[in-house]
PDB file of C-alpha atoms in Angstrom:
ATOM      1  CA  MET N   1     177.287  50.035 105.398  1.00  0.00           C
ATOM      2  CA  MET N   2     175.034  48.166 107.807  1.00  0.00           C
ATOM      3  CA  ARG N   3     177.989  45.977 108.876  1.00  0.00           C
ATOM      4  CA  LEU N   4     180.120  49.087 109.438  1.00  0.00           C
ATOM      5  CA  ALA N   5     177.346  50.688 111.500  1.00  0.00           C
ATOM      6  CA  PHE N   6     177.037  47.563 113.613  1.00  0.00           C
ATOM      7  CA  LEU N   7     180.798  47.439 114.235  1.00  0.00           C
ATOM      8  CA  SER N   8     180.799  51.115 115.166  1.00  0.00           C
ATOM      9  CA  LEU N   9     177.972  50.547 117.637  1.00  0.00           C
ATOM     10  CA  ALA N  10     179.864  47.619 119.173  1.00  0.00           C
ATOM     11  CA  VAL N  11     182.989  49.742 119.609  1.00  0.00           C
ATOM     12  CA  VAL N  12     180.959  52.511 121.229  1.00  0.00           C
ATOM     13  CA  SER N  13     179.350  49.943 123.584  1.00  0.00           C
ATOM     14  CA  VAL N  14     182.732  48.547 124.628  1.00  0.00           C
ATOM     15  CA  LEU N  15     184.089  52.035 125.228  1.00  0.00           C
ATOM     16  CA  ALA N  16     181.021  52.874 127.274  1.00  0.00           C
ATOM     17  CA  VAL N  17     181.556  49.849 129.498  1.00  0.00           C
ATOM     18  CA  ASP N  18     185.262  50.606 129.850  1.00  0.00           C
ATOM     19  CA  ASN N  19     184.459  54.148 130.898  1.00  0.00           C
ATOM     20  CA  VAL N  20     181.962  53.272 133.631  1.00  0.00           C
ATOM     21  CA  PRO N  21     183.311  55.073 136.715  1.00  0.00           C
ATOM     22  CA  ALA N  22     185.102  52.809 139.216  1.00  0.00           C
ATOM     23  CA  VAL N  23     182.712  53.971 141.956  1.00  0.00           C
ATOM     24  CA  ALA N  24     179.727  52.787 139.918  1.00  0.00           C
ATOM     25  CA  GLN N  25     181.397  49.419 139.281  1.00  0.00           C
ATOM     26  CA  GLN N  26     182.088  48.981 142.991  1.00  0.00           C
ATOM     27  CA  ALA N  27     178.530  49.979 143.868  1.00  0.00           C
ATOM     28  CA  ALA N  28     177.303  46.990 141.868  1.00  0.00           C
ATOM     29  CA  ARG N  29     179.608  44.637 143.755  1.00  0.00           C
ATOM     30  CA  THR N  30     178.496  42.475 146.687  1.00  0.00           C
ATOM     31  CA  ILE N  31     180.988  41.268 149.289  1.00  0.00           C
ATOM     32  CA  ARG N  32     179.962  38.496 151.675  1.00  0.00           C
ATOM     33  CA  ILE N  33     181.670  38.399 155.075  1.00  0.00           C
ATOM     34  CA  VAL N  34     181.169  35.095 156.871  1.00  0.00           C
ATOM     35  CA  VAL N  35     181.256  35.277 160.675  1.00  0.00           C
ATOM     36  CA  PRO N  36     181.965  31.932 162.408  1.00  0.00           C
ATOM     37  CA  PHE N  37     180.139  33.005 165.567  1.00  0.00           C
ATOM     38  CA  PRO N  38     176.532  33.851 166.486  1.00  0.00           C
ATOM     39  CA  ALA N  39     175.037  37.287 165.896  1.00  0.00           C
ATOM     40  CA  GLY N  40     175.589  39.839 168.645  1.00  0.00           C
ATOM     41  CA  GLY N  41     179.117  38.812 169.643  1.00  0.00           C
ATOM     42  CA  SER N  42     182.297  40.843 169.208  1.00  0.00           C
ATOM     43  CA  ALA N  43     183.173  39.335 165.810  1.00  0.00           C
ATOM     44  CA  ASP N  44     179.673  39.931 164.476  1.00  0.00           C
ATOM     45  CA  ILE N  45     179.593  43.551 165.676  1.00  0.00           C
ATOM     46  CA  LEU N  46     183.056  44.109 164.194  1.00  0.00           C
ATOM     47  CA  ALA N  47     182.029  42.714 160.801  1.00  0.00           C
ATOM     48  CA  ARG N  48     178.878  44.836 160.676  1.00  0.00           C
ATOM     49  CA  LEU N  49     180.646  48.053 161.681  1.00  0.00           C
ATOM     50  CA  LEU N  50     183.384  47.607 159.091  1.00  0.00           C
ATOM     51  CA  GLY N  51     180.998  46.390 156.404  1.00  0.00           C
ATOM     52  CA  GLU N  52     178.802  49.443 156.836  1.00  0.00           C
ATOM     53  CA  GLN N  53     181.813  51.759 156.677  1.00  0.00           C
ATOM     54  CA  ILE N  54     183.227  50.069 153.557  1.00  0.00           C
ATOM     55  CA  ASN N  55     179.840  50.358 151.861  1.00  0.00           C
ATOM     56  CA  LYS N  56     179.582  54.035 152.783  1.00  0.00           C
ATOM     57  CA  ALA N  57     183.124  54.915 151.685  1.00  0.00           C
ATOM     58  CA  ASN N  58     183.633  52.675 148.651  1.00  0.00           C
ATOM     59  CA  GLY N  59     180.257  51.555 147.348  1.00  0.00           C
ATOM     60  CA  PRO N  60     180.047  47.744 147.453  1.00  0.00           C
ATOM     61  CA  THR N  61     177.163  46.102 149.247  1.00  0.00           C
ATOM     62  CA  VAL N  62     178.510  44.131 152.208  1.00  0.00           C
ATOM     63  CA  VAL N  63     176.434  41.189 153.432  1.00  0.00           C
ATOM     64  CA  ILE N  64     177.131  39.533 156.790  1.00  0.00           C
ATOM     65  CA  GLU N  65     176.481  35.790 157.079  1.00  0.00           C
ATOM     66  CA  ASN N  66     176.675  34.114 160.499  1.00  0.00           C
ATOM     67  CA  ARG N  67     177.771  30.463 160.256  1.00  0.00           C
ATOM     68  CA  PRO N  68     178.591  29.262 163.787  1.00  0.00           C
ATOM     69  CA  GLY N  69     179.400  25.676 164.649  1.00  0.00           C
ATOM     70  CA  GLY N  70     182.258  23.222 164.833  1.00  0.00           C
ATOM     71  CA  GLY N  71     184.317  25.547 167.000  1.00  0.00           C
ATOM     72  CA  ALA N  72     184.238  28.004 164.062  1.00  0.00           C
ATOM     73  CA  SER N  73     185.589  25.373 161.641  1.00  0.00           C
ATOM     74  CA  ILE N  74     182.366  25.203 159.590  1.00  0.00           C
ATOM     75  CA  ALA N  75     182.785  28.809 158.458  1.00  0.00           C
ATOM     76  CA  TYR N  76     186.533  28.523 157.878  1.00  0.00           C
ATOM     77  CA  GLU N  77     186.090  25.402 155.748  1.00  0.00           C
ATOM     78  CA  ALA N  78     183.286  26.986 153.712  1.00  0.00           C
ATOM     79  CA  VAL N  79     185.342  30.087 152.886  1.00  0.00           C
ATOM     80  CA  ALA N  80     188.442  28.008 152.109  1.00  0.00           C
ATOM     81  CA  ARG N  81     186.336  26.315 149.383  1.00  0.00           C
ATOM     82  CA  ALA N  82     184.798  29.552 148.054  1.00  0.00           C
ATOM     83  CA  ALA N  83     185.694  31.127 144.716  1.00  0.00           C
ATOM     84  CA  PRO N  84     188.884  33.223 145.066  1.00  0.00           C
ATOM     85  CA  ASP N  85     187.363  36.344 143.536  1.00  0.00           C
ATOM     86  CA  GLY N  86     187.699  38.729 146.483  1.00  0.00           C
ATOM     87  CA  ASN N  87     183.978  38.698 147.190  1.00  0.00           C
ATOM     88  CA  THR N  88     183.841  36.055 149.938  1.00  0.00           C
ATOM     89  CA  LEU N  89     185.713  36.706 153.178  1.00  0.00           C
ATOM     90  CA  VAL N  90     185.741  35.349 156.716  1.00  0.00           C
ATOM     91  CA  ILE N  91     186.286  37.073 160.033  1.00  0.00           C
ATOM     92  CA  ASN N  92     188.704  34.875 161.954  1.00  0.00           C
ATOM     93  CA  GLY N  93     189.492  34.624 165.640  1.00  0.00           C
ATOM     94  CA  ASN N  94     192.189  32.735 167.531  1.00  0.00           C
ATOM     95  CA  SER N  95     190.273  29.557 166.690  1.00  0.00           C
ATOM     96  CA  ILE N  96     191.709  29.641 163.152  1.00  0.00           C
ATOM     97  CA  VAL N  97     195.051  28.477 164.593  1.00  0.00           C
ATOM     98  CA  ILE N  98     193.834  26.647 167.717  1.00  0.00           C
ATOM     99  CA  ASN N  99     191.551  24.152 165.966  1.00  0.00           C
ATOM    100  CA  PRO N 100     194.183  22.545 163.696  1.00  0.00           C
ATOM    101  CA  ASN N 101     196.403  21.991 166.740  1.00  0.00           C
ATOM    102  CA  LEU N 102     193.623  20.059 168.491  1.00  0.00           C
ATOM    103  CA  ARG N 103     191.676  18.142 165.866  1.00  0.00           C
ATOM    104  CA  LYS N 104     191.467  17.290 162.184  1.00  0.00           C
ATOM    105  CA  VAL N 105     189.975  20.135 160.163  1.00  0.00           C
ATOM    106  CA  ASN N 106     189.437  20.584 156.445  1.00  0.00           C
ATOM    107  CA  TYR N 107     191.484  23.731 156.127  1.00  0.00           C
ATOM    108  CA  ASP N 108     195.068  24.810 156.713  1.00  0.00           C
ATOM    109  CA  PRO N 109     195.466  28.169 158.493  1.00  0.00           C
ATOM    110  CA  ILE N 110     198.609  28.919 156.492  1.00  0.00           C
ATOM    111  CA  THR N 111     197.809  27.685 152.973  1.00  0.00           C
ATOM    112  CA  SER N 112     194.004  27.769 152.662  1.00  0.00           C
ATOM    113  CA  PHE N 113     193.641  31.556 152.896  1.00  0.00           C
ATOM    114  CA  GLU N 114     195.028  34.875 151.741  1.00  0.00           C
ATOM    115  CA  PRO N 115     195.449  37.117 154.815  1.00  0.00           C
ATOM    116  CA  ILE N 116     193.862  40.536 154.361  1.00  0.00           C
ATOM    117  CA  CYS N 117     194.197  42.344 157.708  1.00  0.00           C
ATOM    118  CA  TYR N 118     194.712  41.722 161.406  1.00  0.00           C
ATOM    119  CA  LEU N 119     191.839  43.962 162.441  1.00  0.00           C
ATOM    120  CA  VAL N 120     191.635  44.287 166.230  1.00  0.00           C
ATOM    121  CA  SER N 121     192.857  42.783 169.461  1.00  0.00           C
ATOM    122  CA  SER N 122     190.993  42.540 172.735  1.00  0.00           C
ATOM    123  CA  PRO N 123     193.032  42.194 175.930  1.00  0.00           C
ATOM    124  CA  ASN N 124     192.578  39.590 178.628  1.00  0.00           C
ATOM    125  CA  LEU N 125     193.008  40.125 182.353  1.00  0.00           C
ATOM    126  CA  ILE N 126     193.438  38.099 185.508  1.00  0.00           C
ATOM    127  CA  VAL N 127     190.720  39.356 187.843  1.00  0.00           C
ATOM    128  CA  VAL N 128     189.484  38.643 191.371  1.00  0.00           C
ATOM    129  CA  ASN N 129     186.422  39.583 193.367  1.00  0.00           C
ATOM    130  CA  SER N 130     186.851  43.027 194.904  1.00  0.00           C
ATOM    131  CA  ASP N 131     186.480  41.383 198.338  1.00  0.00           C
ATOM    132  CA  SER N 132     189.380  39.038 197.627  1.00  0.00           C
ATOM    133  CA  PRO N 133     192.406  39.113 199.942  1.00  0.00           C
ATOM    134  CA  TYR N 134     194.675  39.075 196.864  1.00  0.00           C
ATOM    135  CA  ARG N 135     195.689  42.645 196.078  1.00  0.00           C
ATOM    136  CA  THR N 136     198.366  41.800 193.499  1.00  0.00           C
ATOM    137  CA  LEU N 137     199.147  38.954 191.129  1.00  0.00           C
ATOM    138  CA  ASN N 138     202.126  38.009 193.252  1.00  0.00           C
ATOM    139  CA  ASP N 139     199.790  37.726 196.283  1.00  0.00           C
ATOM    140  CA  TYR N 140     197.737  35.215 194.318  1.00  0.00           C
ATOM    141  CA  ILE N 141     200.770  33.256 193.146  1.00  0.00           C
ATOM    142  CA  ALA N 142     202.125  33.081 196.699  1.00  0.00           C
ATOM    143  CA  ALA N 143     198.788  31.771 198.008  1.00  0.00           C
ATOM    144  CA  ALA N 144     198.591  29.171 195.221  1.00  0.00           C
ATOM    145  CA  ARG N 145     202.079  27.913 196.055  1.00  0.00           C
ATOM    146  CA  ALA N 146     201.198  27.732 199.751  1.00  0.00           C
ATOM    147  CA  LYS N 147     198.026  25.716 199.022  1.00  0.00           C
ATOM    148  CA  PRO N 148     198.733  23.508 195.982  1.00  0.00           C
ATOM    149  CA  GLY N 149     195.569  22.424 194.197  1.00  0.00           C
ATOM    150  CA  GLU N 150     193.208  24.184 196.606  1.00  0.00           C
ATOM    151  CA  LEU N 151     192.458  27.369 194.662  1.00  0.00           C
ATOM    152  CA  ALA N 152     189.899  27.210 191.841  1.00  0.00           C
ATOM    153  CA  PHE N 153     190.459  29.333 188.737  1.00  0.00           C
ATOM    154  CA  ALA N 154     187.753  30.117 186.153  1.00  0.00           C
ATOM    155  CA  ALA N 155     188.216  30.438 182.413  1.00  0.00           C
ATOM    156  CA  VAL N 156     186.094  29.895 179.332  1.00  0.00           C
ATOM    157  CA  GLY N 157     186.726  26.538 177.796  1.00  0.00           C
ATOM    158  CA  PRO N 158     187.953  23.967 177.420  1.00  0.00           C
ATOM    159  CA  ALA N 159     190.427  24.268 174.523  1.00  0.00           C
ATOM    160  CA  THR N 160     189.776  28.010 174.115  1.00  0.00           C
ATOM    161  CA  THR N 161     192.086  31.005 174.108  1.00  0.00           C
ATOM    162  CA  GLN N 162     191.379  31.576 177.805  1.00  0.00           C
ATOM    163  CA  HIS N 163     191.895  27.926 178.754  1.00  0.00           C
ATOM    164  CA  ILE N 164     195.196  27.795 176.900  1.00  0.00           C
ATOM    165  CA  GLY N 165     196.172  31.107 178.539  1.00  0.00           C
ATOM    166  CA  PHE N 166     195.342  29.647 181.950  1.00  0.00           C
ATOM    167  CA  GLU N 167     197.551  26.611 181.335  1.00  0.00           C
ATOM    168  CA  GLN N 168     200.345  28.933 180.270  1.00  0.00           C
ATOM    169  CA  PHE N 169     199.897  30.941 183.487  1.00  0.00           C
ATOM    170  CA  LYS N 170     200.197  27.790 185.616  1.00  0.00           C
ATOM    171  CA  ARG N 171     203.441  26.813 183.918  1.00  0.00           C
ATOM    172  CA  LEU N 172     205.041  30.251 183.981  1.00  0.00           C
ATOM    173  CA  ALA N 173     204.068  30.922 187.611  1.00  0.00           C
ATOM    174  CA  ASN N 174     204.897  27.358 188.670  1.00  0.00           C
ATOM    175  CA  ILE N 175     201.614  26.924 190.538  1.00  0.00           C
ATOM    176  CA  ASN N 176     199.016  24.191 190.928  1.00  0.00           C
ATOM    177  CA  VAL N 177     195.482  25.601 190.764  1.00  0.00           C
ATOM    178  CA  THR N 178     192.303  23.858 189.645  1.00  0.00           C
ATOM    179  CA  TYR N 179     190.826  24.835 186.283  1.00  0.00           C
ATOM    180  CA  VAL N 180     187.044  25.307 186.295  1.00  0.00           C
ATOM    181  CA  PRO N 181     185.653  25.664 182.748  1.00  0.00           C
ATOM    182  CA  TYR N 182     182.647  27.848 181.918  1.00  0.00           C
ATOM    183  CA  THR N 183     180.614  28.171 178.743  1.00  0.00           C
ATOM    184  CA  GLY N 184     181.201  31.905 178.511  1.00  0.00           C
ATOM    185  CA  GLY N 185     182.625  34.983 180.187  1.00  0.00           C
ATOM    186  CA  ALA N 186     179.365  35.932 181.911  1.00  0.00           C
ATOM    187  CA  PRO N 187     178.962  32.616 183.812  1.00  0.00           C
ATOM    188  CA  ALA N 188     182.619  32.779 184.856  1.00  0.00           C
ATOM    189  CA  ILE N 189     182.123  36.285 186.266  1.00  0.00           C
ATOM    190  CA  THR N 190     178.988  35.151 188.098  1.00  0.00           C
ATOM    191  CA  ALA N 191     180.983  32.331 189.703  1.00  0.00           C
ATOM    192  CA  LEU N 192     183.744  34.750 190.682  1.00  0.00           C
ATOM    193  CA  LEU N 193     181.309  37.241 192.208  1.00  0.00           C
ATOM    194  CA  GLY N 194     179.635  34.390 194.089  1.00  0.00           C
ATOM    195  CA  GLY N 195     182.908  33.239 195.620  1.00  0.00           C
ATOM    196  CA  HIS N 196     182.897  29.867 193.848  1.00  0.00           C
ATOM    197  CA  VAL N 197     186.339  30.457 192.309  1.00  0.00           C
ATOM    198  CA  SER N 198     189.311  32.469 193.501  1.00  0.00           C
ATOM    199  CA  ALA N 199     190.210  34.208 190.224  1.00  0.00           C
ATOM    200  CA  ALA N 200     189.399  34.223 186.531  1.00  0.00           C
ATOM    201  CA  LEU N 201     191.058  34.862 183.219  1.00  0.00           C
ATOM    202  CA  GLN N 202     188.613  37.233 181.517  1.00  0.00           C
ATOM    203  CA  ASN N 203     188.381  39.200 178.317  1.00  0.00           C
ATOM    204  CA  TYR N 204     188.345  42.923 179.113  1.00  0.00           C
ATOM    205  CA  SER N 205     185.189  43.535 177.072  1.00  0.00           C
ATOM    206  CA  GLU N 206     183.293  41.035 179.241  1.00  0.00           C
ATOM    207  CA  ALA N 207     184.695  42.246 182.564  1.00  0.00           C
ATOM    208  CA  VAL N 208     184.586  46.009 182.000  1.00  0.00           C
ATOM    209  CA  GLU N 209     181.111  46.564 183.472  1.00  0.00           C
ATOM    210  CA  GLN N 210     181.960  44.832 186.765  1.00  0.00           C
ATOM    211  CA  LEU N 211     185.379  46.501 186.895  1.00  0.00           C
ATOM    212  CA  ASN N 212     183.801  49.924 186.507  1.00  0.00           C
ATOM    213  CA  ALA N 213     181.229  49.068 189.172  1.00  0.00           C
ATOM    214  CA  GLY N 214     184.015  48.134 191.593  1.00  0.00           C
ATOM    215  CA  LYS N 215     182.874  44.521 191.882  1.00  0.00           C
ATOM    216  CA  LEU N 216     186.009  43.077 190.285  1.00  0.00           C
ATOM    217  CA  ARG N 217     189.678  43.965 190.676  1.00  0.00           C
ATOM    218  CA  ALA N 218     192.219  43.411 187.902  1.00  0.00           C
ATOM    219  CA  LEU N 219     195.529  41.941 189.056  1.00  0.00           C
ATOM    220  CA  ALA N 220     197.276  42.004 185.675  1.00  0.00           C
ATOM    221  CA  SER N 221     196.686  42.665 182.008  1.00  0.00           C
ATOM    222  CA  LEU N 222     197.955  39.918 179.718  1.00  0.00           C
ATOM    223  CA  THR N 223     199.180  42.316 177.070  1.00  0.00           C
ATOM    224  CA  ARG N 224     202.487  43.662 175.808  1.00  0.00           C
ATOM    225  CA  THR N 225     201.762  47.104 177.250  1.00  0.00           C
ATOM    226  CA  ARG N 226     199.244  48.429 179.773  1.00  0.00           C
ATOM    227  CA  ILE N 227     195.802  48.989 178.304  1.00  0.00           C
ATOM    228  CA  PRO N 228     194.489  52.593 178.148  1.00  0.00           C
ATOM    229  CA  PRO N 229     191.340  52.076 180.274  1.00  0.00           C
ATOM    230  CA  LEU N 230     193.396  50.522 183.094  1.00  0.00           C
ATOM    231  CA  PRO N 231     196.644  52.497 183.226  1.00  0.00           C
ATOM    232  CA  ASN N 232     197.370  51.458 186.828  1.00  0.00           C
ATOM    233  CA  VAL N 233     197.088  47.730 186.160  1.00  0.00           C
ATOM    234  CA  PRO N 234     200.525  46.244 185.427  1.00  0.00           C
ATOM    235  CA  THR N 235     201.165  43.715 182.687  1.00  0.00           C
ATOM    236  CA  ALA N 236     202.050  40.149 183.621  1.00  0.00           C
ATOM    237  CA  ALA N 237     205.480  40.707 182.079  1.00  0.00           C
ATOM    238  CA  GLU N 238     206.098  43.645 184.418  1.00  0.00           C
ATOM    239  CA  LEU N 239     205.351  41.278 187.310  1.00  0.00           C
ATOM    240  CA  GLY N 240     207.920  38.733 186.198  1.00  0.00           C
ATOM    241  CA  LEU N 241     205.986  36.474 183.797  1.00  0.00           C
ATOM    242  CA  LYS N 242     208.081  37.160 180.726  1.00  0.00           C
ATOM    243  CA  ASP N 243     206.347  37.082 177.319  1.00  0.00           C
ATOM    244  CA  TYR N 244     203.016  36.131 178.882  1.00  0.00           C
ATOM    245  CA  GLU N 245     200.384  37.584 176.575  1.00  0.00           C
ATOM    246  CA  VAL N 246     196.831  36.354 176.017  1.00  0.00           C
ATOM    247  CA  GLU N 247     194.847  38.405 173.548  1.00  0.00           C
ATOM    248  CA  VAL N 248     191.716  37.667 171.589  1.00  0.00           C
ATOM    249  CA  TRP N 249     192.354  38.831 168.039  1.00  0.00           C
ATOM    250  CA  PHE N 250     190.211  39.122 164.944  1.00  0.00           C
ATOM    251  CA  GLY N 251     191.279  39.347 161.330  1.00  0.00           C
ATOM    252  CA  VAL N 252     189.792  38.977 157.877  1.00  0.00           C
ATOM    253  CA  LEU N 253     190.818  36.370 155.306  1.00  0.00           C
ATOM    254  CA  ALA N 254     190.026  35.548 151.683  1.00  0.00           C
ATOM    255  CA  PRO N 255     190.274  32.119 150.019  1.00  0.00           C
ATOM    256  CA  ALA N 256     193.715  31.053 148.802  1.00  0.00           C
ATOM    257  CA  LYS N 257     194.640  32.206 145.280  1.00  0.00           C
ATOM    258  CA  THR N 258     192.609  35.405 145.522  1.00  0.00           C
ATOM    259  CA  PRO N 259     194.509  37.784 143.186  1.00  0.00           C
ATOM    260  CA  LYS N 260     196.990  40.139 144.821  1.00  0.00           C
ATOM    261  CA  ASP N 261     195.326  43.245 143.404  1.00  0.00           C
ATOM    262  CA  ALA N 262     192.041  42.164 145.020  1.00  0.00           C
ATOM    263  CA  THR N 263     193.631  41.478 148.424  1.00  0.00           C
ATOM    264  CA  ALA N 264     195.524  44.785 148.273  1.00  0.00           C
ATOM    265  CA  GLN N 265     192.296  46.681 147.564  1.00  0.00           C
ATOM    266  CA  LEU N 266     190.465  44.904 150.381  1.00  0.00           C
ATOM    267  CA  ALA N 267     193.322  45.609 152.791  1.00  0.00           C
ATOM    268  CA  THR N 268     193.158  49.309 151.931  1.00  0.00           C
ATOM    269  CA  TRP N 269     189.402  49.360 152.546  1.00  0.00           C
ATOM    270  CA  PHE N 270     189.510  47.524 155.860  1.00  0.00           C
ATOM    271  CA  LYS N 271     192.428  49.555 157.167  1.00  0.00           C
ATOM    272  CA  ALA N 272     190.654  52.802 156.312  1.00  0.00           C
ATOM    273  CA  ALA N 273     187.378  51.574 157.816  1.00  0.00           C
ATOM    274  CA  MET N 274     189.046  50.855 161.144  1.00  0.00           C
ATOM    275  CA  GLN N 275     190.481  54.353 161.279  1.00  0.00           C
ATOM    276  CA  ALA N 276     187.165  56.107 160.630  1.00  0.00           C
ATOM    277  CA  PRO N 277     186.615  58.163 163.823  1.00  0.00           C
ATOM    278  CA  ASP N 278     183.117  56.886 164.620  1.00  0.00           C
ATOM    279  CA  VAL N 279     184.094  53.256 163.954  1.00  0.00           C
ATOM    280  CA  LYS N 280     187.253  53.575 166.043  1.00  0.00           C
ATOM    281  CA  GLN N 281     185.285  55.049 168.955  1.00  0.00           C
ATOM    282  CA  LYS N 282     182.691  52.269 168.832  1.00  0.00           C
ATOM    283  CA  LEU N 283     185.423  49.613 168.753  1.00  0.00           C
ATOM    284  CA  ASN N 284     187.235  51.181 171.710  1.00  0.00           C
ATOM    285  CA  ASN N 285     183.975  51.241 173.675  1.00  0.00           C
ATOM    286  CA  LEU N 286     183.754  47.470 173.102  1.00  0.00           C
ATOM    287  CA  GLY N 287     187.339  46.886 174.241  1.00  0.00           C
ATOM    288  CA  LEU N 288     188.419  46.147 170.665  1.00  0.00           C
ATOM    289  CA  TYR N 289     191.594  47.999 169.709  1.00  0.00           C
ATOM    290  CA  PRO N 290     192.424  48.546 166.011  1.00  0.00           C
ATOM    291  CA  VAL N 291     195.676  47.005 164.804  1.00  0.00           C
ATOM    292  CA  GLY N 292     195.619  47.312 161.011  1.00  0.00           C
ATOM    293  CA  THR N 293     198.509  44.952 160.210  1.00  0.00           C
ATOM    294  CA  CYS N 294     197.802  43.667 156.702  1.00  0.00           C
ATOM    295  CA  LEU N 295     198.859  41.237 153.974  1.00  0.00           C
ATOM    296  CA  ASP N 296     202.374  39.759 154.488  1.00  0.00           C
ATOM    297  CA  ASP N 297     202.699  41.131 158.021  1.00  0.00           C
ATOM    298  CA  PHE N 298     199.366  39.567 158.972  1.00  0.00           C
ATOM    299  CA  ALA N 299     200.481  36.267 157.393  1.00  0.00           C
ATOM    300  CA  ALA N 300     203.567  36.322 159.631  1.00  0.00           C
ATOM    301  CA  HIS N 301     201.341  36.913 162.693  1.00  0.00           C
ATOM    302  CA  ILE N 302     199.173  33.894 161.803  1.00  0.00           C
ATOM    303  CA  ARG N 303     202.215  31.645 161.397  1.00  0.00           C
ATOM    304  CA  LYS N 304     203.632  32.729 164.760  1.00  0.00           C
ATOM    305  CA  GLN N 305     200.289  32.259 166.521  1.00  0.00           C
ATOM    306  CA  PHE N 306     199.891  28.787 165.007  1.00  0.00           C
ATOM    307  CA  ASP N 307     203.357  27.749 166.218  1.00  0.00           C
ATOM    308  CA  ASP N 308     202.941  29.332 169.671  1.00  0.00           C
ATOM    309  CA  TYR N 309     199.537  27.741 170.326  1.00  0.00           C
ATOM    310  CA  GLY N 310     200.795  24.385 169.094  1.00  0.00           C
ATOM    311  CA  ARG N 311     203.711  24.468 171.529  1.00  0.00           C
ATOM    312  CA  ILE N 312     201.539  25.445 174.519  1.00  0.00           C
ATOM    313  CA  ILE N 313     198.884  22.830 173.674  1.00  0.00           C
ATOM    314  CA  ARG N 314     201.514  20.089 173.451  1.00  0.00           C
ATOM    315  CA  GLU N 315     203.313  21.157 176.630  1.00  0.00           C
ATOM    316  CA  ALA N 316     200.072  21.355 178.636  1.00  0.00           C
ATOM    317  CA  ASN N 317     198.674  18.203 176.984  1.00  0.00           C
ATOM    318  CA  ILE N 318     195.399  20.000 176.161  1.00  0.00           C
ATOM    319  CA  LYS N 319     192.872  17.838 174.323  1.00  0.00           C
ATOM    320  CA  ALA N 320     189.831  18.762 172.240  1.00  0.00           C
ATOM    321  CA  GLU N 321     186.610  18.306 174.178  1.00  0.00           C
TER     322      GLU N 321
END
């Protein structure tokens, strides 16, 4: 009788565990999102906004861990080695595909991760000082051709998205201008406002304040279509530079071999978080535009970006610095 009572109690215990509501199970879960960049930047803000929304809507505790260094490779390598249980993720930028094309890294952008979602893109622009004589991109190209090597052009770098985009611009426009690297968007803008360079390739989120103040003028957006805040600024493709696009993009990845049901659940959560009205508004204010391409479609985007960056880096003979 005692044995029967014990077995009955065990069955009741198992049934009780099996019947714990899914919401309660998720509330006990902790998800760690590793950000390969310092706190306060676009990737960090993005991770915190989405993590907070996922916690609010679905229950799991989301912890943000900043692990900058190694051109973002330290974080990518750490997450590639993490347990594939769906609880350790990394926010990736363009660096996930740039780094392996420049140097030896201990991860493969195609095989070391399970793509969850392409979260947001942030457009880049070619801008000049508002006092500049160049009113259009074609004005600038004409001046560069008339004075080979004399015009100085600012971009973050070297071996960054903006540097690679600058080299692509030179080749497509068939011009010879001098690349001046800066440690960030703010120093490049300062140089442009001070007349030390003739133009700059800038991320919209970093240039928006000076554009709104009338201190900078955008000559072209390096996007597939015109960006909503600047409807009168043509794309580079409209001006004759076919397929010239330079966008900063952020996604979220899990370690390779994370089960498909886990990646599908995460994709659903992240996609919904990006569409939450308050999150979407905050992202738009930062110049980060939700994309929401997930799973296999995001994997295809990563493969294309890896191939495209590799080709441009080889053609321009860009080296890691």
